[in-house]
PDB file of C-alpha atoms in Angstrom:
ATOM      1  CA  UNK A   1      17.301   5.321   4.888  1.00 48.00           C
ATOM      2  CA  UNK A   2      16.617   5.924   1.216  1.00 64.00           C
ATOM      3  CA  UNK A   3      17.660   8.529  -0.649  1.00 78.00           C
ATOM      4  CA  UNK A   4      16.321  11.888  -2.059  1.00 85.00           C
ATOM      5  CA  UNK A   5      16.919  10.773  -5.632  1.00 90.00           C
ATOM      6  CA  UNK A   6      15.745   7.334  -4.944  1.00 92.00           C
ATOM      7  CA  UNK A   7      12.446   8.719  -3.789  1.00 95.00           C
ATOM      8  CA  UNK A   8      11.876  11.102  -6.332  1.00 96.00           C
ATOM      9  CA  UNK A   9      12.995   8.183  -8.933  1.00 97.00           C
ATOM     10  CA  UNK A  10      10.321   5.817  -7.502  1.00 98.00           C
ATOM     11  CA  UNK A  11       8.054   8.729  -8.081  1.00 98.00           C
ATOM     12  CA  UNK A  12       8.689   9.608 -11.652  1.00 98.00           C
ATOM     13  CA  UNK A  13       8.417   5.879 -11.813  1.00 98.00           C
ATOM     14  CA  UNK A  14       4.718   5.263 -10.653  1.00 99.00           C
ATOM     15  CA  UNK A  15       3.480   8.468 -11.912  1.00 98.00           C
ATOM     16  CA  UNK A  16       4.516   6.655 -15.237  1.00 98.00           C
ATOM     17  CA  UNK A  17       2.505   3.829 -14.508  1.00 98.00           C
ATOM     18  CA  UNK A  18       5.289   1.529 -13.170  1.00 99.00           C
ATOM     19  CA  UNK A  19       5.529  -0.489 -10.351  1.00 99.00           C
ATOM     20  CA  UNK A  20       7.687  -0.396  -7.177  1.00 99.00           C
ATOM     21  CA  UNK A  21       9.041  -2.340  -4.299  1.00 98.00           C
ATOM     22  CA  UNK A  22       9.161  -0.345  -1.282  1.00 96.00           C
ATOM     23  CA  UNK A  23       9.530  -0.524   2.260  1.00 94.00           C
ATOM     24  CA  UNK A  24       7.369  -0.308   5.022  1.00 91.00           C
ATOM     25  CA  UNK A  25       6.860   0.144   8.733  1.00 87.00           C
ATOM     26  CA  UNK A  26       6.407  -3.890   8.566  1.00 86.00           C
ATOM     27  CA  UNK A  27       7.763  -5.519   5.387  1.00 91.00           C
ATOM     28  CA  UNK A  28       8.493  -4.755   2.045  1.00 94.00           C
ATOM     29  CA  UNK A  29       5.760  -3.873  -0.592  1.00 96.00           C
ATOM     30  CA  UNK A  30       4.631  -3.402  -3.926  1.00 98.00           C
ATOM     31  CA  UNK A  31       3.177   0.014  -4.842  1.00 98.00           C
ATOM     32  CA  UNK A  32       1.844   1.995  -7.986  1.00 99.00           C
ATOM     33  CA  UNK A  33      -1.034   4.495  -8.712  1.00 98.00           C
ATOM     34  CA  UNK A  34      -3.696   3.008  -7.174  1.00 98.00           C
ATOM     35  CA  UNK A  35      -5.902   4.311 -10.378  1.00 98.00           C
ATOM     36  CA  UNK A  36      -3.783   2.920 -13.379  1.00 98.00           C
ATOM     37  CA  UNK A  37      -5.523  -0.248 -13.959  1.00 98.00           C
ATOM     38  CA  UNK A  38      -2.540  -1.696 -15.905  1.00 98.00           C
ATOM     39  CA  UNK A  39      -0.153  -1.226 -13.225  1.00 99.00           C
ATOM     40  CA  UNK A  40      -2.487  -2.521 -10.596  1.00 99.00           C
ATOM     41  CA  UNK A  41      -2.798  -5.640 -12.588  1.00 98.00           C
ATOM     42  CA  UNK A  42       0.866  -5.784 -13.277  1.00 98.00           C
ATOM     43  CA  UNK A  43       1.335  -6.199  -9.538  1.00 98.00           C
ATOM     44  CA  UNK A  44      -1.825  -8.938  -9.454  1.00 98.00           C
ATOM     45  CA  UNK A  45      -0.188 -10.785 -11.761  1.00 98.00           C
ATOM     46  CA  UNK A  46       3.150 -11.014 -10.195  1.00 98.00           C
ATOM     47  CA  UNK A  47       1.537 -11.955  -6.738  1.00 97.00           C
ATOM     48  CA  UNK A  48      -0.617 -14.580  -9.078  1.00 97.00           C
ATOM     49  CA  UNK A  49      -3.557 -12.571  -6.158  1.00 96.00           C
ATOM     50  CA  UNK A  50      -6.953 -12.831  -7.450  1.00 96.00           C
ATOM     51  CA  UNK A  51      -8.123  -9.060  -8.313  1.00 97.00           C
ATOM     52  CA  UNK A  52     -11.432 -10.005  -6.044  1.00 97.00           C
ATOM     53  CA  UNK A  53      -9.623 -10.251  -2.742  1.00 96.00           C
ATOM     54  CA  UNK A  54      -8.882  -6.334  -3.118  1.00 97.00           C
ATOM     55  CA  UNK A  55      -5.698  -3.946  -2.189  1.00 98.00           C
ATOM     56  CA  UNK A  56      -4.727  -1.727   0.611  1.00 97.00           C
ATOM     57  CA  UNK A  57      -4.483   1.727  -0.187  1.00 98.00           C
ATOM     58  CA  UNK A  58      -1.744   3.866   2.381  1.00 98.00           C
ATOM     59  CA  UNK A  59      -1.104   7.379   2.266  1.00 97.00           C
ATOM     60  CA  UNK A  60       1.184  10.252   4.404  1.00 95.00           C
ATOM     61  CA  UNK A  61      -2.126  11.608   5.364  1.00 96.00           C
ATOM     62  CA  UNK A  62      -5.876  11.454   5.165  1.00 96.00           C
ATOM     63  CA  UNK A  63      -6.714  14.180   2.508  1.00 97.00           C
ATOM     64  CA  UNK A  64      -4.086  11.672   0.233  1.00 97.00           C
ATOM     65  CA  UNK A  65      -7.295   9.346   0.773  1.00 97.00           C
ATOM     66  CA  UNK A  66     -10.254  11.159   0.581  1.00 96.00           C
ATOM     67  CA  UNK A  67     -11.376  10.636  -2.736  1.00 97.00           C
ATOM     68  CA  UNK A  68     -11.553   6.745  -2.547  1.00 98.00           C
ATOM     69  CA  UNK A  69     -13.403   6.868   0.676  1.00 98.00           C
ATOM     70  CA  UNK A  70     -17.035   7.709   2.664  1.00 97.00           C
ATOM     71  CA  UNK A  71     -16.096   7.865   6.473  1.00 97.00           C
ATOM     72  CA  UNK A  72     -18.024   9.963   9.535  1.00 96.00           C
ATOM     73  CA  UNK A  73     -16.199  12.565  11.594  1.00 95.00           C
ATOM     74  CA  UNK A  74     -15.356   9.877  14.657  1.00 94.00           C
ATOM     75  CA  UNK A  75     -14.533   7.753  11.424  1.00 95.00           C
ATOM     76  CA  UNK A  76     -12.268   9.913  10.674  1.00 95.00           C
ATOM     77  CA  UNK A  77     -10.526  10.138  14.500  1.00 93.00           C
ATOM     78  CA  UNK A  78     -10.292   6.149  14.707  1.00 92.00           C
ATOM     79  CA  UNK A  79      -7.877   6.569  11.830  1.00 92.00           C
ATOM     80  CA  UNK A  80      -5.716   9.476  12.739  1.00 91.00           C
ATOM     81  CA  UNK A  81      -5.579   7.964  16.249  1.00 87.00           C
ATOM     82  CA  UNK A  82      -4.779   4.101  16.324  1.00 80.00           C
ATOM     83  CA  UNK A  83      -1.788   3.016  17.115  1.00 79.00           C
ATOM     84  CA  UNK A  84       0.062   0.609  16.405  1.00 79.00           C
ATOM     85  CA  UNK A  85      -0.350   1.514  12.767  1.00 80.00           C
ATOM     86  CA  UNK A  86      -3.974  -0.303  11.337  1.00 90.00           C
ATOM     87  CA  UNK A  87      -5.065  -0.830   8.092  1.00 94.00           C
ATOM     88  CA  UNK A  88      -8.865  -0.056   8.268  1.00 96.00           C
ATOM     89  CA  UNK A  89     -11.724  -1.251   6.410  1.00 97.00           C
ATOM     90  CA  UNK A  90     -14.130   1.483   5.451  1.00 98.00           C
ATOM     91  CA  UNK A  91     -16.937   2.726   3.380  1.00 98.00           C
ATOM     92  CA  UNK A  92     -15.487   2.976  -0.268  1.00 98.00           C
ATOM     93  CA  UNK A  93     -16.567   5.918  -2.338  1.00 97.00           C
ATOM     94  CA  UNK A  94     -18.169   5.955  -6.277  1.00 95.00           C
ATOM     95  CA  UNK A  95     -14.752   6.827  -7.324  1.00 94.00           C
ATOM     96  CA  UNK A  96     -12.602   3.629  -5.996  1.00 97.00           C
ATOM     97  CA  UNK A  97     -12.149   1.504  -8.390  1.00 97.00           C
ATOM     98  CA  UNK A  98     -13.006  -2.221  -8.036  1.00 97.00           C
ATOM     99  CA  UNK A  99      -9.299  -3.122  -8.952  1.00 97.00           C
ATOM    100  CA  UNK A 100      -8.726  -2.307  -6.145  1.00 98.00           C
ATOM    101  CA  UNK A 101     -11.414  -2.978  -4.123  1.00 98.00           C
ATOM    102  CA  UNK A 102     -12.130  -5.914  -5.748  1.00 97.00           C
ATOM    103  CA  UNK A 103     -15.289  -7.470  -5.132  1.00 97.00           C
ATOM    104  CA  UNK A 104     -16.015  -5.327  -1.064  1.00 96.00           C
ATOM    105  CA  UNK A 105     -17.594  -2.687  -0.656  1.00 95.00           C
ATOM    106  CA  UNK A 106     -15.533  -1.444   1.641  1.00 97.00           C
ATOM    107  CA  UNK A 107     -11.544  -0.606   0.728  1.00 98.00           C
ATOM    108  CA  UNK A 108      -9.032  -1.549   3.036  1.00 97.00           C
ATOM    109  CA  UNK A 109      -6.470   2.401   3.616  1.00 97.00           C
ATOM    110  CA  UNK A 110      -3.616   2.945   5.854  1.00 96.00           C
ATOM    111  CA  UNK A 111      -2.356   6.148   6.920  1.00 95.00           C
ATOM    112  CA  UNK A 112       1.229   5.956   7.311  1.00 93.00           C
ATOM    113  CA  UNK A 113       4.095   7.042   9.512  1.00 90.00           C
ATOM    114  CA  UNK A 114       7.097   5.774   7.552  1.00 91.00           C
ATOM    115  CA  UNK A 115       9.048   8.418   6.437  1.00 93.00           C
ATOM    116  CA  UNK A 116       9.519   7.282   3.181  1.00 94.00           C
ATOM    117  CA  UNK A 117       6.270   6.732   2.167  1.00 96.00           C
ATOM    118  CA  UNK A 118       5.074  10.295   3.589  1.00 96.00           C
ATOM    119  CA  UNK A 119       7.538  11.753   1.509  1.00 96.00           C
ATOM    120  CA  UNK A 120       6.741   9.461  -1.569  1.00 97.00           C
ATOM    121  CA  UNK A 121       3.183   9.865  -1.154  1.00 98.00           C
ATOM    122  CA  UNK A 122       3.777  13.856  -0.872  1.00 97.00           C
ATOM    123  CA  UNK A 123       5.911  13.962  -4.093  1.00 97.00           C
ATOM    124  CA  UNK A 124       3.318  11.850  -5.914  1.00 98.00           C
ATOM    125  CA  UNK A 125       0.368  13.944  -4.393  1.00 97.00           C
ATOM    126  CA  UNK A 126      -1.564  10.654  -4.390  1.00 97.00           C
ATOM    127  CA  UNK A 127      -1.794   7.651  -2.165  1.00 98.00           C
ATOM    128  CA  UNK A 128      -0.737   4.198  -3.484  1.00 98.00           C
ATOM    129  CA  UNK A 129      -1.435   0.738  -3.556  1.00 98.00           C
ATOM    130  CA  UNK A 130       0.424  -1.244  -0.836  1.00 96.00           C
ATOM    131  CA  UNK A 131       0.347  -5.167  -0.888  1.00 96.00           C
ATOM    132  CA  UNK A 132       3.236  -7.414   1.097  1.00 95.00           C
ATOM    133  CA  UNK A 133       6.363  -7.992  -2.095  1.00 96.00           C
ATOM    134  CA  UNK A 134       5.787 -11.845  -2.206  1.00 97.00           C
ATOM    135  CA  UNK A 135       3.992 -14.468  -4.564  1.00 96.00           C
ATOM    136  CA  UNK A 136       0.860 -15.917  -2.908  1.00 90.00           C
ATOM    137  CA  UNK A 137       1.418 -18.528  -0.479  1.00 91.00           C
ATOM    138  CA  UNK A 138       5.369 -17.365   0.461  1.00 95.00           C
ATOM    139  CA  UNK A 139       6.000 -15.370   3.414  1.00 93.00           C
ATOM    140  CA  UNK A 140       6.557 -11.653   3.035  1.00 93.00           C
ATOM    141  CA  UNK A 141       9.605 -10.084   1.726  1.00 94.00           C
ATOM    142  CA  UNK A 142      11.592  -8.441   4.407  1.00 91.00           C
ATOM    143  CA  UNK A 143      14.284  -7.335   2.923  1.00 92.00           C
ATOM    144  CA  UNK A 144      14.887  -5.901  -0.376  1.00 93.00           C
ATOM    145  CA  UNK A 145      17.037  -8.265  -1.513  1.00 94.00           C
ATOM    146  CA  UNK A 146      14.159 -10.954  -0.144  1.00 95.00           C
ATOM    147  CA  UNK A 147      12.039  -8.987  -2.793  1.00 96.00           C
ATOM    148  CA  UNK A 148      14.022  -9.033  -6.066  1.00 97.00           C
ATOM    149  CA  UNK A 149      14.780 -12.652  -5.311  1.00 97.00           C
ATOM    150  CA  UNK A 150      10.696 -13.164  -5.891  1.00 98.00           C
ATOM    151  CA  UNK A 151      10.662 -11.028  -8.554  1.00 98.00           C
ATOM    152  CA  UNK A 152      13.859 -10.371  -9.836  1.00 94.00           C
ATOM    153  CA  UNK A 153      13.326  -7.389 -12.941  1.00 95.00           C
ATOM    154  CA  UNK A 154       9.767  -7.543 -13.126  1.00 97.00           C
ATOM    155  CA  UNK A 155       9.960  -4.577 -10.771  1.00 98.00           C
ATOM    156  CA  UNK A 156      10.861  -1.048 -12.305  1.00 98.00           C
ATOM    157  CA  UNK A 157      12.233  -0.252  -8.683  1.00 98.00           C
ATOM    158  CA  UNK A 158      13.909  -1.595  -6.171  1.00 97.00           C
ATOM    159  CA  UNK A 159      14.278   0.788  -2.839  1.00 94.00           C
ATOM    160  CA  UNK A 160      16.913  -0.256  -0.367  1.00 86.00           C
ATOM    161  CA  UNK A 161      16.332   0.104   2.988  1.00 77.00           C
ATOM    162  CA  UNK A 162      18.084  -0.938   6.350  1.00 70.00           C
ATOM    163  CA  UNK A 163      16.203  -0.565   8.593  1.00 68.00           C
ATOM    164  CA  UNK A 164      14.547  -2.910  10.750  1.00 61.00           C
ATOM    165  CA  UNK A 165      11.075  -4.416  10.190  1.00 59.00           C
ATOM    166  CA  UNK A 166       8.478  -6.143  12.416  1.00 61.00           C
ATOM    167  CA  UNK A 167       8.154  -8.895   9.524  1.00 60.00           C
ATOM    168  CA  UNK A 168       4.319  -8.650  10.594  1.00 66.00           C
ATOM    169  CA  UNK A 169       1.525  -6.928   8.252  1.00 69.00           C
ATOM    170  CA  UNK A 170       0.074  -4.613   9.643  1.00 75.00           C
ATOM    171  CA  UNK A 171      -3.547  -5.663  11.646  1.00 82.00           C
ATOM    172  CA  UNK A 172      -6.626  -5.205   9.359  1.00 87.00           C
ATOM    173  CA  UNK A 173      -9.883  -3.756  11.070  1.00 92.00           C
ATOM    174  CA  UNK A 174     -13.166  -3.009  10.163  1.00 91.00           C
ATOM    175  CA  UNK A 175     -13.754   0.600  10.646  1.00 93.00           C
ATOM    176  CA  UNK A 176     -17.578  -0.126  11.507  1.00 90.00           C
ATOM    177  CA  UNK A 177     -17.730  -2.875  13.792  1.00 89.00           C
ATOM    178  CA  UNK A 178     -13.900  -2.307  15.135  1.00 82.00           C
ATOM    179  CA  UNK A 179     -14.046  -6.328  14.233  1.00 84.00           C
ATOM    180  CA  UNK A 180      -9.986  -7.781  13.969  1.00 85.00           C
ATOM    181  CA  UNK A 181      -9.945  -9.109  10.222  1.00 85.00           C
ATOM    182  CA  UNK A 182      -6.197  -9.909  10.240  1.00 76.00           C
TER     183      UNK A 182
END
């Protein structure tokens, strides 16, 4: 697992509008403040990801992403209660920017249960972006090695991390119509 320092680096990292590698219950991402423009596009422009098709936003827990989003009460419980662990598709609100959005009205959020980024998340007091670490068209970085080989220092962070992953992004579902997008 990663350590302390490492953590609190990657935080002192994005809160300075850099960019990180990280990873996840799945694969490896990239992550920043979801609401510094420059760093979103940073990451855009790495992926060479058109800013239309929109980001996901995850989080240690749902107040983390309450300000980006307009769900009901059994909303609300669909989230806290799926498992395996589901990136939804729901209502966005007024202040989520289309950056990350991109060109839906809805935003695709995931609440996670990875240690790392509920303590990351905590520290940062924010959710972040999350998008797989690898250039459009290759498969997802699994490893963080796998990662810096795609983008070797164009990342301000590498975490480390040995544990095992499912190599599989996470399922994408519409909140509304419970419809399986990915």
């Amino acid at each position: 697992m990663s350590s302390t320092s490492q953590i609190q680096q990657a935080a002192r990292i994005i809160l300075d509008g850099g960019i990180i590698s990280y990873p996840t219950e799945s694969v490896f991402g990239l992550g920043c403040d979801p609401l510094n423009e420059k760093a979103v596009h940073r990451i855009l422009k790495l992926k060479n990801r058109s800013v239309n098709k929109g980001l996901i936003i995850v989080a240690g827990d749902l107040k983390q992403l309450s300000p980006y989003i307009e769900i009901s009460e059994n909303e609300k419980q669909k989230i806290l209660n799926e498992k395996p662990v589901t990136t939804w598709l729901v209502n966005k609100s007024s202040l989520t920017p289309n950056w990350v959005s991109g060109k839906h009205k809805k935003v695709a959020v995931r609440i996670s249960k990875y240690p790392l980024i509920i303590n990351l998340c905590q520290l940062i007091n924010q959710p972040l972006i999350s998008t797989s670490a690898n250039p459009a068209e290759a498969e997802p970085a699994t490893t963080s090695q796998q990662s810096e080989d795609y983008f070797f220092n164009n990342i301000d962070l590498y975490i480390d991390d040995q544990s095992e992953r499912t190599g599989q992004p996470s399922q994408i579902k519409d909140i509304t119509t419970d419809t399986i997008i990915r």
